Amino acid sequence: MSDAPDIADDKFMRRLAWQSVAIMVVMFALTALLGYWLRDPITDLATQFVQLLGAPGIFLGVLAADAISFPIPASTYLFAGVASGASVIPVLIATSLASLMGGALAYLVGPQVARIPFLARRLEIFRPRGEALFKRWGAWAVGIAAVTPMPFSIICWLAGIYRMPFKPFFTATLVRVPRVCLYYGLFALGWASAAG
């Protein structure tokens, strides 16, 4: 792990910023393409999901994704809200609260997760980046991870494992809320752009 200090340098932060922008562009483009080619089946599926489970279903899906790296990404539930035409405010509230609670839950279970062999191996992949980010940025490492392509649950696990004080940790996770709103806007814009 001798390369860890290099991971936290400004070059790494610029790369993370560019990756974040690239992912947003890809999300917009993919949403537009899906809206153009598969609009009806996606709308039907998303509408069925939202009608059946509503905001609580979105909440639980995002909670699982952001707490335990559930295989379905949190953004999928946000996209379902857009594609179904669900009311914006309940979707944003459910997604934001679930993401914040998921991060807090990940923080609390992080030390236990580190004891599970399968998850411990996955965690080791991100440990050098996490250690370097925590060393350089402290609690803001969580905030940085919250808006970048780094898996949110894993950085929260690491914060718990490293026993970061909870108050600064949770304060840093609040940047998830504007990220949720931005991603919702990107999905809505991409989906609407393919409607005509």
Coordinates of N, CA, C and O in Angstrom, one line a residue, residues 56-156:
P56 N -42.2 4.1 -0.2 CA -41.5 3.2 0.7 C -40.6 2.2 0.0 O -39.6 1.8 0.5
G57 N -41.1 1.7 -1.2 CA -40.3 0.8 -2.0 C -39.0 1.5 -2.5 O -37.9 0.9 -2.5
I58 N -39.1 2.7 -2.9 CA -37.9 3.5 -3.3 C -37.0 3.7 -2.2 O -35.8 3.5 -2.3
F59 N -37.6 4.0 -1.0 CA -36.8 4.2 0.2 C -36.0 2.9 0.6 O -34.8 3.0 0.8
L60 N -36.7 1.8 0.6 CA -36.0 0.6 1.0 C -35.0 0.1 0.0 O -33.9 -0.4 0.4
G61 N -35.2 0.3 -1.3 CA -34.2 0.0 -2.3 C -33.0 0.8 -2.2 O -31.8 0.3 -2.2
V62 N -33.1 2.1 -2.0 CA -32.0 3.0 -1.8 C -31.3 2.7 -0.5 O -30.0 2.7 -0.5
L63 N -32.0 2.5 0.5 CA -31.4 2.2 1.8 C -30.5 0.9 1.7 O -29.4 0.9 2.2
A64 N -31.0 -0.1 1.0 CA -30.2 -1.3 0.9 C -29.0 -1.0 0.0 O -27.9 -1.5 0.3
A65 N -29.2 -0.3 -1.1 CA -28.0 0.0 -1.9 C -26.9 0.8 -1.2 O -25.7 0.5 -1.4
D66 N -27.3 1.8 -0.5 CA -26.3 2.7 0.2 C -25.8 2.2 1.5 O -24.8 2.7 2.0
A67 N -26.5 1.2 2.1 CA -26.0 0.6 3.3 C -25.1 -0.6 3.1 O -24.1 -0.8 3.8
I68 N -25.5 -1.5 2.2 CA -24.8 -2.8 2.1 C -24.4 -3.1 0.6 O -24.1 -4.2 0.3
S69 N -24.3 -2.0 -0.2 CA -23.9 -2.2 -1.6 C -24.8 -3.3 -2.3 O -24.3 -4.2 -3.0
F70 N -26.1 -3.2 -2.1 CA -27.0 -4.1 -2.7 C -26.8 -4.0 -4.2 O -26.5 -3.0 -4.8
P71 N -27.0 -5.1 -4.9 CA -26.6 -5.2 -6.4 C -27.3 -4.2 -7.3 O -26.8 -3.8 -8.3
I72 N -28.5 -3.7 -6.9 CA -29.2 -2.7 -7.7 C -28.8 -1.3 -7.2 O -29.0 -1.0 -6.0
P73 N -28.1 -0.5 -8.0 CA -27.7 0.8 -7.6 C -28.8 1.7 -7.1 O -30.0 1.6 -7.7
A74 N -28.5 2.6 -6.2 CA -29.5 3.5 -5.7 C -30.2 4.4 -6.8 O -31.4 4.7 -6.8
S75 N -29.4 4.7 -7.8 CA -29.9 5.6 -8.9 C -31.0 4.9 -9.7 O -31.8 5.6 -10.3
T76 N -31.1 3.6 -9.7 CA -32.1 2.8 -10.4 C -33.5 3.2 -9.8 O -34.4 3.4 -10.6
Y77 N -33.6 3.3 -8.5 CA -34.9 3.7 -7.9 C -35.3 5.1 -8.2 O -36.4 5.4 -8.4
L78 N -34.3 6.0 -8.3 CA -34.5 7.4 -8.7 C -35.0 7.4 -10.1 O -36.0 8.1 -10.4
F79 N -34.4 6.7 -11.0 CA -34.8 6.6 -12.4 C -36.2 6.0 -12.5 O -37.0 6.5 -13.3
A80 N -36.6 5.0 -11.7 CA -37.9 4.5 -11.7 C -38.9 5.6 -11.3 O -40.0 5.6 -11.9
G81 N -38.6 6.4 -10.4 CA -39.5 7.5 -10.1 C -39.7 8.5 -11.2 O -40.8 8.9 -11.5
V82 N -38.7 8.7 -12.0 CA -38.8 9.6 -13.2 C -39.6 8.9 -14.3 O -40.6 9.5 -14.8
A83 N -39.2 7.7 -14.6 CA -39.9 6.9 -15.7 C -41.4 6.7 -15.4 O -42.2 6.6 -16.3
S84 N -41.7 6.5 -14.1 CA -43.1 6.3 -13.8 C -44.0 7.5 -13.8 O -45.2 7.4 -13.8
G85 N -43.3 8.7 -13.8 CA -44.1 9.9 -13.6 C -44.5 10.2 -12.2 O -45.5 11.0 -12.0
A86 N -43.9 9.6 -11.3 CA -44.3 9.7 -9.9 C -44.0 11.2 -9.4 O -43.2 11.9 -10.0
S87 N -44.7 11.6 -8.4 CA -44.5 13.0 -7.9 C -43.1 13.2 -7.5 O -42.5 12.3 -6.8
V88 N -42.6 14.3 -7.9 CA -41.1 14.6 -7.6 C -40.8 14.6 -6.2 O -39.8 14.0 -5.8
I89 N -41.5 15.4 -5.4 CA -41.1 15.6 -4.0 C -41.0 14.3 -3.2 O -40.0 14.1 -2.5
P90 N -42.1 13.4 -3.2 CA -41.9 12.2 -2.5 C -40.8 11.3 -2.9 O -40.1 10.7 -2.1
V91 N -40.5 11.3 -4.2 CA -39.3 10.5 -4.7 C -38.0 11.1 -4.2 O -37.1 10.4 -3.7
L92 N -37.9 12.4 -4.2 CA -36.6 13.1 -3.7 C -36.5 12.9 -2.2 O -35.4 12.6 -1.7
I93 N -37.6 13.0 -1.5 CA -37.5 12.8 0.0 C -37.1 11.4 0.3 O -36.3 11.1 1.1
A94 N -37.8 10.4 -0.3 CA -37.6 9.0 0.0 C -36.1 8.7 -0.4 O -35.4 8.0 0.4
T95 N -35.7 9.1 -1.5 CA -34.3 8.8 -1.9 C -33.3 9.5 -1.0 O -32.3 8.8 -0.6
S96 N -33.5 10.7 -0.7 CA -32.5 11.5 0.1 C -32.4 10.9 1.5 O -31.3 10.6 2.0
L97 N -33.6 10.7 2.1 CA -33.6 10.1 3.5 C -33.0 8.7 3.5 O -32.2 8.4 4.4
A98 N -33.3 7.9 2.5 CA -32.8 6.5 2.5 C -31.3 6.6 2.3 O -30.6 5.7 2.9
S99 N -30.8 7.5 1.5 CA -29.3 7.5 1.2 C -28.6 7.9 2.5 O -27.6 7.4 2.9
L100 N -29.1 9.0 3.2 CA -28.5 9.4 4.5 C -28.6 8.3 5.5 O -27.6 8.0 6.2
M101 N -29.7 7.7 5.6 CA -29.8 6.6 6.6 C -29.0 5.4 6.2 O -28.4 4.7 7.1
G102 N -28.9 5.1 4.9 CA -28.0 4.0 4.4 C -26.6 4.3 4.8 O -25.9 3.3 5.2
G103 N -26.1 5.5 4.6 CA -24.8 5.8 4.9 C -24.5 5.7 6.4 O -23.5 5.1 6.8
A104 N -25.5 6.1 7.3 CA -25.3 6.0 8.7 C -25.3 4.5 9.1 O -24.5 4.1 10.0
L105 N -26.2 3.7 8.5 CA -26.2 2.3 8.8 C -24.9 1.6 8.4 O -24.3 0.8 9.1
A106 N -24.4 2.0 7.2 CA -23.1 1.5 6.7 C -22.0 1.8 7.7 O -21.1 1.0 8.0
Y107 N -22.0 3.0 8.2 CA -21.0 3.5 9.2 C -21.0 2.6 10.4 O -20.0 2.1 10.9
L108 N -22.3 2.3 10.9 CA -22.4 1.5 12.1 C -22.0 0.0 11.9 O -21.5 -0.6 12.8
V109 N -22.3 -0.5 10.7 CA -22.0 -2.0 10.5 C -20.6 -2.2 9.9 O -20.1 -3.3 9.8
G110 N -19.9 -1.1 9.6 CA -18.6 -1.2 8.9 C -17.6 -2.1 9.7 O -17.0 -3.0 9.1
P111 N -17.5 -2.0 11.0 CA -16.6 -2.9 11.7 C -17.0 -4.3 11.6 O -16.1 -5.2 11.6
Q112 N -18.3 -4.6 11.6 CA -18.7 -6.0 11.4 C -18.5 -6.5 10.0 O -18.2 -7.7 9.8
V113 N -18.7 -5.7 9.0 CA -18.5 -6.0 7.6 C -17.1 -6.4 7.4 O -16.8 -7.4 6.6
A114 N -16.2 -5.8 8.0 CA -14.7 -6.1 7.9 C -14.4 -7.5 8.3 O -13.3 -8.0 7.9
R115 N -15.3 -8.1 9.1 CA -15.0 -9.5 9.5 C -15.6 -10.6 8.6 O -15.3 -11.7 8.8
I116 N -16.4 -10.2 7.6 CA -17.0 -11.1 6.7 C -16.0 -11.3 5.5 O -15.7 -10.4 4.8
P117 N -15.5 -12.5 5.3 CA -14.4 -12.7 4.3 C -14.7 -12.2 2.9 O -13.9 -11.5 2.4
F118 N -15.9 -12.5 2.4 CA -16.2 -12.0 1.0 C -16.2 -10.5 1.0 O -15.6 -9.9 0.1
L119 N -16.8 -9.9 1.9 CA -16.9 -8.4 1.9 C -15.5 -7.8 2.3 O -15.2 -6.7 1.8
A120 N -14.8 -8.4 3.2 CA -13.5 -7.9 3.6 C -12.5 -7.9 2.3 O -11.8 -6.9 2.2
R121 N -12.6 -8.9 1.5 CA -11.8 -8.8 0.2 C -12.2 -7.7 -0.7 O -11.4 -7.0 -1.2
R122 N -13.5 -7.4 -0.8 CA -14.0 -6.3 -1.6 C -13.6 -5.0 -1.0 O -13.2 -4.1 -1.7
L123 N -13.6 -4.9 0.3 CA -13.2 -3.7 1.1 C -11.7 -3.4 0.8 O -11.3 -2.3 0.7
E124 N -10.9 -4.5 0.8 CA -9.5 -4.3 0.6 C -9.2 -3.6 -0.7 O -8.2 -2.9 -0.8
I125 N -10.0 -3.8 -1.7 CA -9.8 -3.1 -3.0 C -9.8 -1.6 -2.9 O -9.0 -0.9 -3.5
F126 N -10.7 -1.1 -2.0 CA -10.9 0.3 -1.8 C -10.1 0.9 -0.6 O -10.0 2.1 -0.5
R127 N -9.5 0.0 0.2 CA -8.8 0.5 1.4 C -7.7 1.5 1.1 O -7.6 2.5 1.7
P128 N -6.8 1.3 0.1 CA -5.8 2.3 -0.2 C -6.4 3.7 -0.5 O -5.9 4.7 0.0
R129 N -7.4 3.7 -1.3 CA -8.0 5.0 -1.7 C -8.7 5.6 -0.4 O -8.6 6.8 -0.2
G130 N -9.4 4.7 0.3 CA -10.1 5.2 1.5 C -9.1 5.8 2.6 O -9.3 6.9 3.1
E131 N -8.0 5.0 2.8 CA -7.0 5.5 3.8 C -6.4 6.8 3.3 O -6.2 7.7 4.2
A132 N -6.1 6.9 2.1 CA -5.5 8.1 1.6 C -6.4 9.3 1.6 O -6.0 10.4 2.0
L133 N -7.7 9.0 1.3 CA -8.7 10.1 1.3 C -8.9 10.6 2.8 O -8.9 11.8 3.1
F134 N -9.0 9.6 3.7 CA -9.3 10.0 5.1 C -8.1 10.7 5.7 O -8.2 11.7 6.4
K135 N -6.9 10.3 5.3 CA -5.7 10.9 5.8 C -5.6 12.4 5.3 O -5.2 13.3 6.1
R136 N -5.9 12.6 4.1 CA -5.8 13.9 3.5 C -7.0 14.8 3.8 O -6.8 16.0 4.1
W137 N -8.2 14.3 3.7 CA -9.4 15.1 3.8 C -10.2 14.9 5.0 O -11.2 15.6 5.2
G138 N -9.9 13.9 5.9 CA -10.7 13.7 7.1 C -12.2 13.4 6.7 O -12.4 12.6 5.8
A139 N -13.1 14.0 7.4 CA -14.5 13.7 7.2 C -15.0 14.1 5.8 O -15.9 13.5 5.3
W140 N -14.3 15.0 5.2 CA -14.7 15.4 3.8 C -14.4 14.3 2.8 O -14.9 14.3 1.7
A141 N -13.6 13.3 3.2 CA -13.5 12.1 2.3 C -14.8 11.5 2.1 O -15.1 11.0 1.0
V142 N -15.7 11.5 3.1 CA -17.0 10.9 2.9 C -17.8 11.8 2.0 O -18.5 11.3 1.1
G143 N -17.7 13.1 2.2 CA -18.4 14.0 1.3 C -18.0 13.9 -0.2 O -18.8 14.0 -1.1
I144 N -16.7 13.8 -0.3 CA -16.1 13.6 -1.7 C -16.6 12.3 -2.3 O -17.1 12.3 -3.4
A145 N -16.6 11.2 -1.5 CA -17.1 9.9 -2.0 C -18.6 10.0 -2.3 O -19.1 9.3 -3.2
A146 N -19.3 10.8 -1.6 CA -20.8 10.9 -1.7 C -21.2 11.5 -3.0 O -22.3 11.2 -3.5
V147 N -20.3 12.2 -3.7 CA -20.7 12.8 -5.0 C -19.9 12.3 -6.1 O -20.0 12.7 -7.3
T148 N -19.0 11.3 -5.9 CA -18.2 10.8 -6.9 C -18.6 9.3 -7.2 O -19.4 8.8 -6.5
P149 N -17.9 8.7 -8.2 CA -18.3 7.3 -8.5 C -17.8 6.3 -7.5 O -18.2 5.1 -7.6
M150 N -17.1 6.7 -6.5 CA -16.7 5.7 -5.4 C -18.0 5.2 -4.8 O -18.9 5.9 -4.5
P151 N -18.0 3.9 -4.5 CA -19.2 3.3 -3.8 C -19.4 3.9 -2.4 O -18.5 3.9 -1.5
F152 N -20.6 4.6 -2.2 CA -20.9 5.3 -1.0 C -20.8 4.4 0.2 O -20.3 4.7 1.2
S153 N -21.4 3.2 0.1 CA -21.5 2.3 1.3 C -20.1 1.9 1.7 O -19.8 1.8 2.9
I154 N -19.2 1.7 0.8 CA -17.9 1.2 1.1 C -17.1 2.3 1.9 O -16.4 2.1 2.9
I155 N -17.2 3.6 1.4 CA -16.5 4.6 2.1 C -17.1 4.8 3.5 O -16.4 5.2 4.5
C156 N -18.4 4.6 3.6 CA -19.1 4.7 5.0 C -18.6 3.6 5.8 O -18.4 3.7 7.1

